[in-house]
mmCIF file of C-alpha atoms in Angstrom:
data_model
loop_
_atom_site.group_PDB
_atom_site.id
_atom_site.type_symbol
_atom_site.label_atom_id
_atom_site.label_comp_id
_atom_site.label_asym_id
_atom_site.label_seq_id
_atom_site.Cartn_x
_atom_site.Cartn_y
_atom_site.Cartn_z
ATOM 1 C CA ALA A 1 0.933 23.674 -25.881
ATOM 2 C CA GLU A 2 1.901 26.053 -23.058
ATOM 3 C CA SER A 3 0.589 28.983 -25.036
ATOM 4 C CA ILE A 4 -2.796 27.364 -25.664
ATOM 5 C CA GLN A 5 -3.105 26.167 -22.075
ATOM 6 C CA SER A 6 -2.402 29.653 -20.743
ATOM 7 C CA ILE A 7 -5.445 30.950 -22.635
ATOM 8 C CA LEU A 8 -7.691 28.117 -21.507
ATOM 9 C CA ASN A 9 -6.585 28.791 -17.905
ATOM 10 C CA GLN A 10 -7.797 32.396 -17.938
ATOM 11 C CA GLY A 11 -9.901 33.419 -14.959
ATOM 12 C CA VAL A 12 -12.511 34.691 -17.403
ATOM 13 C CA LYS A 13 -14.000 31.606 -19.025
ATOM 14 C CA ASN A 14 -16.368 33.213 -21.527
ATOM 15 C CA ILE A 15 -13.740 33.739 -24.203
ATOM 16 C CA GLU A 16 -12.892 32.289 -27.590
ATOM 17 C CA LEU A 17 -9.458 31.169 -28.715
ATOM 18 C CA ILE A 18 -8.884 31.498 -32.441
ATOM 19 C CA ILE A 19 -5.833 29.622 -33.659
ATOM 20 C CA VAL A 20 -4.611 30.396 -37.166
ATOM 21 C CA ASN A 21 -2.357 27.632 -38.446
ATOM 22 C CA ASP A 22 -0.343 29.246 -41.225
ATOM 23 C CA CYS A 23 0.866 26.013 -42.888
ATOM 24 C CA SER A 24 2.990 24.921 -39.920
ATOM 25 C CA THR A 25 5.403 22.024 -40.498
ATOM 26 C CA ASP A 26 6.620 21.438 -36.939
ATOM 27 C CA GLY A 27 3.867 19.299 -35.431
ATOM 28 C CA SER A 28 1.788 22.267 -34.290
ATOM 29 C CA LYS A 29 -1.299 20.873 -36.022
ATOM 30 C CA ASP A 30 -1.307 17.776 -33.790
ATOM 31 C CA ILE A 31 -1.062 19.936 -30.670
ATOM 32 C CA ILE A 32 -3.821 22.253 -31.915
ATOM 33 C CA ASP A 33 -6.121 19.348 -32.809
ATOM 34 C CA PHE A 34 -5.561 17.757 -29.399
ATOM 35 C CA TYR A 35 -6.710 20.855 -27.544
ATOM 36 C CA ALA A 36 -9.501 21.719 -29.977
ATOM 37 C CA ALA A 37 -11.054 18.293 -29.423
ATOM 38 C CA LYS A 38 -11.225 18.968 -25.681
ATOM 39 C CA ASP A 39 -12.481 22.565 -25.562
ATOM 40 C CA ASP A 40 -15.221 24.006 -27.772
ATOM 41 C CA ARG A 41 -14.019 27.547 -27.105
ATOM 42 C CA ILE A 42 -11.230 26.873 -29.595
ATOM 43 C CA LYS A 43 -11.768 27.712 -33.268
ATOM 44 C CA VAL A 44 -9.072 26.506 -35.662
ATOM 45 C CA ILE A 45 -8.394 28.094 -39.028
ATOM 46 C CA GLY A 46 -6.034 26.106 -41.223
ATOM 47 C CA LEU A 47 -4.663 28.198 -44.060
ATOM 48 C CA LYS A 48 -3.900 26.318 -47.265
ATOM 49 C CA VAL A 49 -1.193 28.736 -48.387
ATOM 50 C CA ASN A 50 1.354 30.407 -46.123
ATOM 51 C CA GLY A 51 0.430 34.079 -46.318
ATOM 52 C CA GLY A 52 2.716 35.492 -43.655
ATOM 53 C CA MET A 53 2.172 37.027 -40.246
ATOM 54 C CA SER A 54 -0.068 39.927 -41.209
ATOM 55 C CA ASN A 55 -2.393 37.729 -43.232
ATOM 56 C CA ALA A 56 -2.680 35.229 -40.378
ATOM 57 C CA ARG A 57 -3.430 37.974 -37.847
ATOM 58 C CA ASN A 58 -5.992 39.615 -40.124
ATOM 59 C CA THR A 59 -7.678 36.265 -40.743
ATOM 60 C CA GLY A 60 -8.055 35.649 -37.027
ATOM 61 C CA ASN A 61 -9.279 39.189 -36.366
ATOM 62 C CA LYS A 62 -11.969 38.921 -39.036
ATOM 63 C CA THR A 63 -13.175 35.632 -37.574
ATOM 64 C CA ALA A 64 -13.377 36.825 -33.975
ATOM 65 C CA LYS A 65 -16.864 37.256 -32.557
ATOM 66 C CA ALA A 66 -15.883 39.337 -29.551
ATOM 67 C CA PRO A 67 -15.611 43.149 -29.674
ATOM 68 C CA ILE A 68 -12.187 42.998 -27.967
ATOM 69 C CA ILE A 69 -9.312 40.928 -29.374
ATOM 70 C CA ALA A 70 -6.058 40.143 -27.564
ATOM 71 C CA VAL A 71 -2.829 39.234 -29.352
ATOM 72 C CA GLN A 72 -0.924 36.056 -28.623
ATOM 73 C CA ASP A 73 1.796 34.311 -30.588
ATOM 74 C CA ALA A 74 2.454 30.581 -30.550
ATOM 75 C CA ASP A 75 5.279 30.568 -28.023
ATOM 76 C CA ASP A 76 4.124 33.257 -25.587
ATOM 77 C CA ILE A 77 2.223 32.766 -22.326
ATOM 78 C CA SER A 78 -0.610 34.840 -20.874
ATOM 79 C CA MET A 79 -0.919 35.226 -17.127
ATOM 80 C CA PRO A 80 -4.242 33.837 -15.774
ATOM 81 C CA GLU A 81 -5.609 37.297 -15.006
ATOM 82 C CA ARG A 82 -4.806 38.810 -18.414
ATOM 83 C CA ALA A 83 -8.230 38.481 -20.052
ATOM 84 C CA GLY A 84 -10.053 39.770 -16.996
ATOM 85 C CA LYS A 85 -7.837 42.819 -16.656
ATOM 86 C CA ILE A 86 -8.155 43.634 -20.350
ATOM 87 C CA ILE A 87 -11.949 43.411 -20.183
ATOM 88 C CA ARG A 88 -12.143 45.520 -17.030
ATOM 89 C CA PHE A 89 -9.833 48.149 -18.539
ATOM 90 C CA PHE A 90 -11.998 48.547 -21.648
ATOM 91 C CA ASP A 91 -15.120 48.642 -19.480
ATOM 92 C CA LYS A 92 -13.602 51.402 -17.358
ATOM 93 C CA HIS A 93 -12.086 53.268 -20.325
ATOM 94 C CA PRO A 94 -14.579 52.740 -23.174
ATOM 95 C CA LYS A 95 -12.884 55.248 -25.478
ATOM 96 C CA THR A 96 -9.664 53.203 -25.546
ATOM 97 C CA ASP A 97 -8.932 51.625 -28.930
ATOM 98 C CA LEU A 98 -5.553 49.989 -28.253
ATOM 99 C CA PHE A 99 -4.523 48.469 -24.923
ATOM 100 C CA TYR A 100 -1.103 47.232 -23.835
ATOM 101 C CA SER A 101 0.645 46.185 -20.645
ATOM 102 C CA ALA A 102 4.091 45.529 -19.274
ATOM 103 C CA PHE A 103 5.592 42.183 -20.280
ATOM 104 C CA THR A 104 8.350 39.836 -19.156
ATOM 105 C CA LEU A 105 10.918 38.205 -21.404
ATOM 106 C CA ILE A 106 11.511 34.485 -20.863
ATOM 107 C CA ASP A 107 13.924 32.053 -22.499
ATOM 108 C CA GLU A 108 13.303 28.631 -24.038
ATOM 109 C CA HIS A 109 13.086 27.106 -20.565
ATOM 110 C CA ASN A 110 10.629 29.674 -19.149
ATOM 111 C CA ASN A 111 13.333 31.414 -17.114
ATOM 112 C CA PRO A 112 12.415 35.092 -16.693
ATOM 113 C CA ASN A 113 14.929 37.624 -17.922
ATOM 114 C CA VAL A 114 13.685 41.197 -17.658
ATOM 115 C CA THR A 115 10.318 42.954 -17.357
ATOM 116 C CA TYR A 116 9.625 45.921 -19.616
ATOM 117 C CA ALA A 117 7.361 48.575 -18.163
ATOM 118 C CA ALA A 118 4.340 49.947 -19.981
ATOM 119 C CA GLU A 119 4.565 53.688 -20.490
ATOM 120 C CA LYS A 120 2.597 56.365 -22.286
ATOM 121 C CA PHE A 121 3.217 56.171 -26.016
ATOM 122 C CA ASN A 122 5.711 58.793 -27.162
ATOM 123 C CA ILE A 123 6.102 59.375 -30.898
ATOM 124 C CA GLN A 124 9.569 60.789 -30.279
ATOM 125 C CA ASN A 125 10.799 57.258 -29.531
ATOM 126 C CA VAL A 126 9.665 56.299 -33.024
ATOM 127 C CA TYR A 127 11.425 59.276 -34.602
ATOM 128 C CA ASP A 128 14.653 58.917 -32.610
ATOM 129 C CA LYS A 129 14.960 55.179 -31.931
ATOM 130 C CA LYS A 130 12.539 53.634 -34.458
ATOM 131 C CA VAL A 131 10.749 51.736 -31.679
ATOM 132 C CA THR A 132 7.263 52.116 -30.227
ATOM 133 C CA MET A 133 8.116 50.829 -26.717
ATOM 134 C CA ILE A 134 4.895 48.782 -26.839
ATOM 135 C CA GLY A 135 5.163 45.001 -26.579
ATOM 136 C CA HIS A 136 3.085 43.419 -29.327
ATOM 137 C CA PRO A 137 2.311 40.262 -27.262
ATOM 138 C CA SER A 138 0.738 42.484 -24.600
ATOM 139 C CA MET A 139 -1.676 44.233 -26.951
ATOM 140 C CA ALA A 140 -5.461 44.068 -27.274
ATOM 141 C CA TYR A 141 -7.688 46.179 -29.478
ATOM 142 C CA LYS A 142 -11.275 46.782 -30.502
ATOM 143 C CA LYS A 143 -12.384 44.612 -33.395
ATOM 144 C CA LYS A 144 -14.070 47.518 -35.165
ATOM 145 C CA VAL A 145 -10.767 49.410 -35.095
ATOM 146 C CA ILE A 146 -8.541 46.584 -36.326
ATOM 147 C CA LEU A 147 -10.908 45.841 -39.203
ATOM 148 C CA LYS A 148 -10.498 49.432 -40.388
ATOM 149 C CA HIS A 149 -6.745 49.343 -39.813
ATOM 150 C CA PRO A 150 -5.604 45.778 -40.521
ATOM 151 C CA TYR A 151 -2.015 44.611 -40.288
ATOM 152 C CA LYS A 152 -0.086 45.564 -43.408
ATOM 153 C CA GLY A 153 1.512 42.940 -45.605
ATOM 154 C CA GLY A 154 4.589 43.207 -47.796
ATOM 155 C CA GLU A 155 7.901 43.930 -46.113
ATOM 156 C CA PHE A 156 6.232 44.903 -42.829
ATOM 157 C CA SER A 157 4.922 41.355 -42.532
ATOM 158 C CA ARG A 158 7.848 39.511 -44.135
ATOM 159 C CA LEU A 159 10.377 41.181 -41.855
ATOM 160 C CA GLY A 160 8.226 40.901 -38.747
ATOM 161 C CA PHE A 161 7.506 44.480 -37.752
ATOM 162 C CA GLU A 162 3.853 44.612 -38.701
ATOM 163 C CA ASP A 163 3.098 45.735 -35.150
ATOM 164 C CA PHE A 164 5.279 48.846 -35.594
ATOM 165 C CA ARG A 165 3.224 49.778 -38.639
ATOM 166 C CA LEU A 166 -0.090 49.151 -36.875
ATOM 167 C CA ILE A 167 0.741 51.059 -33.703
ATOM 168 C CA THR A 168 2.017 54.126 -35.520
ATOM 169 C CA GLU A 169 -0.900 54.097 -37.948
ATOM 170 C CA LEU A 170 -3.359 54.058 -35.047
ATOM 171 C CA TRP A 171 -1.489 56.984 -33.490
ATOM 172 C CA LYS A 172 -1.500 58.851 -36.806
ATOM 173 C CA THR A 173 -5.254 58.325 -37.151
ATOM 174 C CA LYS A 174 -5.799 59.664 -33.628
ATOM 175 C CA HIS A 175 -6.961 56.486 -31.917
ATOM 176 C CA LYS A 176 -6.811 56.378 -28.137
ATOM 177 C CA PHE A 177 -4.182 54.248 -26.367
ATOM 178 C CA GLY A 178 -4.438 52.867 -22.828
ATOM 179 C CA PHE A 179 -2.181 50.730 -20.686
ATOM 180 C CA ILE A 180 -1.495 49.243 -17.270
ATOM 181 C CA ASP A 181 2.033 48.909 -15.964
ATOM 182 C CA GLU A 182 1.668 45.302 -14.883
ATOM 183 C CA SER A 183 3.228 42.323 -16.619
ATOM 184 C CA LEU A 184 0.421 40.199 -18.058
ATOM 185 C CA VAL A 185 2.433 38.302 -20.669
ATOM 186 C CA LEU A 186 5.547 36.142 -20.766
ATOM 187 C CA TYR A 187 7.202 36.937 -24.077
ATOM 188 C CA ARG A 188 9.495 34.155 -25.228
ATOM 189 C CA TRP A 189 12.754 35.557 -26.565
ATOM 190 C CA HIS A 190 15.076 33.227 -28.437
ATOM 191 C CA THR A 191 17.392 33.038 -31.435
ATOM 192 C CA LYS A 192 14.534 32.200 -33.831
ATOM 193 C CA ASN A 193 12.472 35.330 -33.075
ATOM 194 C CA SER A 194 11.879 37.237 -36.290
ATOM 195 C CA SER A 195 13.351 40.319 -34.630
ATOM 196 C CA GLN A 196 16.560 38.347 -34.097
ATOM 197 C CA THR A 197 16.880 36.822 -37.567
ATOM 198 C CA ARG A 198 15.710 39.651 -39.831
ATOM 199 C CA ASP A 199 17.926 42.120 -41.691
ATOM 200 C CA SER A 200 18.035 45.006 -39.193
ATOM 201 C CA GLN A 201 19.591 47.428 -41.672
ATOM 202 C CA LEU A 202 16.795 46.821 -44.151
ATOM 203 C CA VAL A 203 14.178 47.169 -41.405
ATOM 204 C CA ASN A 204 15.595 50.536 -40.337
ATOM 205 C CA LYS A 205 15.742 51.719 -43.943
ATOM 206 C CA ILE A 206 12.061 50.876 -44.442
ATOM 207 C CA LYS A 207 11.138 52.488 -41.116
ATOM 208 C CA ASP A 208 13.029 55.666 -42.050
ATOM 209 C CA LYS A 209 11.156 55.954 -45.335
ATOM 210 C CA TYR A 210 7.815 55.267 -43.654
ATOM 211 C CA ILE A 211 8.454 57.801 -40.881
ATOM 212 C CA LYS A 212 9.449 60.561 -43.309
ATOM 213 C CA LYS A 213 6.648 59.939 -45.813
ATOM 214 C CA TYR A 214 3.762 59.050 -43.475
ATOM 215 C CA LEU A 215 4.388 60.096 -39.863
ATOM 216 C CA LYS A 216 6.341 63.336 -39.931
ATOM 217 C CA GLY A 217 4.189 66.378 -39.489
ATOM 218 C CA ALA A 218 1.398 64.467 -37.716
ATOM 219 C CA LYS A 219 0.150 65.947 -34.478
#
C-alpha cells in the first residue's frame, strides 16, 4: 500500500502506474484492487502463472505507454519528486538510455539506515567486486531500449540479479548512462530480500562465467 501510494503522490500527475501481480498469495491483490478502483491511472496485469521477476518486469515494460519507464518493487517507496526529476533529466539529457539515482535503505518499519550515492558507472567494479553500484529501485530507462534489451530469465531471474545482467548488457552495447546523486527512493531491506536469501556462491559463479564469456574485452 505504501509503495502504491508513493507513486500516486508524485508531483507529476500525468503518469501511469502498471502493477504486475505475479500470482501473489499474500493479500496483495486486495490492496491492488482497492487502489485501482480509486485511480484510473493504475493498470493491473494479473498473471495466471508465476513466471518470475524478469517475466513480470518485461510484461509491465511491454504494456507501458510512456517513452520513459521507472522501476519500482512492491515494498519500496518513491519520493514525491522522483517522477519529475526523472522526466526533467531525460529532457535535459535526451541521449541518456538508463537513469539512476542515489537511494536510501530502510527497514520494515521505515527507519532509514544508510544512503548510497550515485556515481559514474565503472566496469572495474563489476570485474573486481561483481557489483554494478547502481541501485535497481532507482532506475528508469527508455521504453525503446528496454524492449530491445529485456530482462533475462533463467538463473538471472530466479536468483534475483536480473538487474546486474541488464545493466552490464546495456554497457556492453554502448548505451548511455546518466544519474543524479540525490536519494529519490527508499529501498526496503529485510531478511526476505532475494539478495539476502539466494545462494551467493552460485550467484558469484554465474557472474564469473558471464563476465569472462560476455563482458571481458569490451571497451
